[in-house]
Amino acid sequence: MAARHPEETIFREFLIAILLYNEAVADRLGLQPVDVAATILLEIRGPLSVGAISEELGLPSASTTRLIDRLEKAGYVRRVRGERDRRTVTVELVEGGLDDYDAACALSRRHLDAIATHYTPEQAPLLLDMFSRVAVAYRSATKELRQDAT
């Protein structure tokens, strides 16, 4: 069944490309796609509690624990116990832990840099605003889907 509008087809192709790329990066690193998402999340937001990772990724706590175990074993993250309350655990990236990830992303950066030549510096804020709004829209839709499933 074809999309109703050409814009929808283009956007769906974009989503497929992003999903497949994330999967290829995960395969290259010997991780799961959600592991890559967690790593990116930690890179963007900094150290997070296990609960915050679970909530951000929409995973049950047991799945989040296994995810962190995989990332820890692969050398990407470490668990840090709270100084005041040893029961609290924060997950943080390990120094140099993203080197393999950065190397895997070198190809995409090269391709994205080539795209940038098609836009003026004045257009960049508009594009970034669109990406930001699309991210918020998809996070909201994801939350609604998960709420409807329960």
PDB file of N, CA, C and O in Angstrom, residues 48-56 64 89:
ATOM      1  N   LEU A  48      23.263   9.005  34.069  1.00  0.00           N
ATOM      2  CA  LEU A  48      21.844   8.859  34.399  1.00  0.00           C
ATOM      3  C   LEU A  48      21.651   7.704  35.363  1.00  0.00           C
ATOM      4  O   LEU A  48      22.420   6.744  35.350  1.00  0.00           O
ATOM      5  N   SER A  49      20.596   7.788  36.130  1.00  0.00           N
ATOM      6  CA  SER A  49      20.242   6.663  36.991  1.00  0.00           C
ATOM      7  C   SER A  49      19.690   5.539  36.120  1.00  0.00           C
ATOM      8  O   SER A  49      19.246   5.767  34.988  1.00  0.00           O
ATOM      9  N   VAL A  50      19.715   4.351  36.669  1.00  0.00           N
ATOM     10  CA  VAL A  50      19.162   3.197  35.956  1.00  0.00           C
ATOM     11  C   VAL A  50      17.687   3.446  35.654  1.00  0.00           C
ATOM     12  O   VAL A  50      17.212   3.165  34.554  1.00  0.00           O
ATOM     13  N   GLY A  51      16.963   4.018  36.611  1.00  0.00           N
ATOM     14  CA  GLY A  51      15.550   4.317  36.415  1.00  0.00           C
ATOM     15  C   GLY A  51      15.314   5.310  35.292  1.00  0.00           C
ATOM     16  O   GLY A  51      14.366   5.176  34.521  1.00  0.00           O
ATOM     17  N   ALA A  52      16.179   6.322  35.198  1.00  0.00           N
ATOM     18  CA  ALA A  52      16.034   7.319  34.134  1.00  0.00           C
ATOM     19  C   ALA A  52      16.277   6.689  32.768  1.00  0.00           C
ATOM     20  O   ALA A  52      15.562   6.984  31.802  1.00  0.00           O
ATOM     21  N   ILE A  53      17.264   5.807  32.667  1.00  0.00           N
ATOM     22  CA  ILE A  53      17.523   5.105  31.402  1.00  0.00           C
ATOM     23  C   ILE A  53      16.319   4.251  31.043  1.00  0.00           C
ATOM     24  O   ILE A  53      15.855   4.252  29.901  1.00  0.00           O
ATOM     25  N   SER A  54      15.805   3.536  32.021  1.00  0.00           N
ATOM     26  CA  SER A  54      14.636   2.690  31.818  1.00  0.00           C
ATOM     27  C   SER A  54      13.453   3.499  31.296  1.00  0.00           C
ATOM     28  O   SER A  54      12.791   3.110  30.326  1.00  0.00           O
ATOM     29  N   GLU A  55      13.219   4.644  31.933  1.00  0.00           N
ATOM     30  CA  GLU A  55      12.097   5.494  31.537  1.00  0.00           C
ATOM     31  C   GLU A  55      12.304   6.087  30.148  1.00  0.00           C
ATOM     32  O   GLU A  55      11.400   6.067  29.315  1.00  0.00           O
ATOM     33  N   GLU A  56      13.500   6.595  29.889  1.00  0.00           N
ATOM     34  CA  GLU A  56      13.790   7.218  28.597  1.00  0.00           C
ATOM     35  C   GLU A  56      13.633   6.238  27.438  1.00  0.00           C
ATOM     36  O   GLU A  56      13.171   6.596  26.368  1.00  0.00           O
ATOM     37  N   THR A  64      16.560  -3.145  31.378  1.00  0.00           N
ATOM     38  CA  THR A  64      17.550  -2.077  31.492  1.00  0.00           C
ATOM     39  C   THR A  64      18.800  -2.595  32.195  1.00  0.00           C
ATOM     40  O   THR A  64      19.922  -2.271  31.795  1.00  0.00           O
ATOM     41  N   VAL A  89      22.439   4.161  42.104  1.00  0.00           N
ATOM     42  CA  VAL A  89      23.416   3.794  41.081  1.00  0.00           C
ATOM     43  C   VAL A  89      23.211   4.702  39.877  1.00  0.00           C
ATOM     44  O   VAL A  89      22.100   4.859  39.380  1.00  0.00           O
TER      45      VAL A  89
END
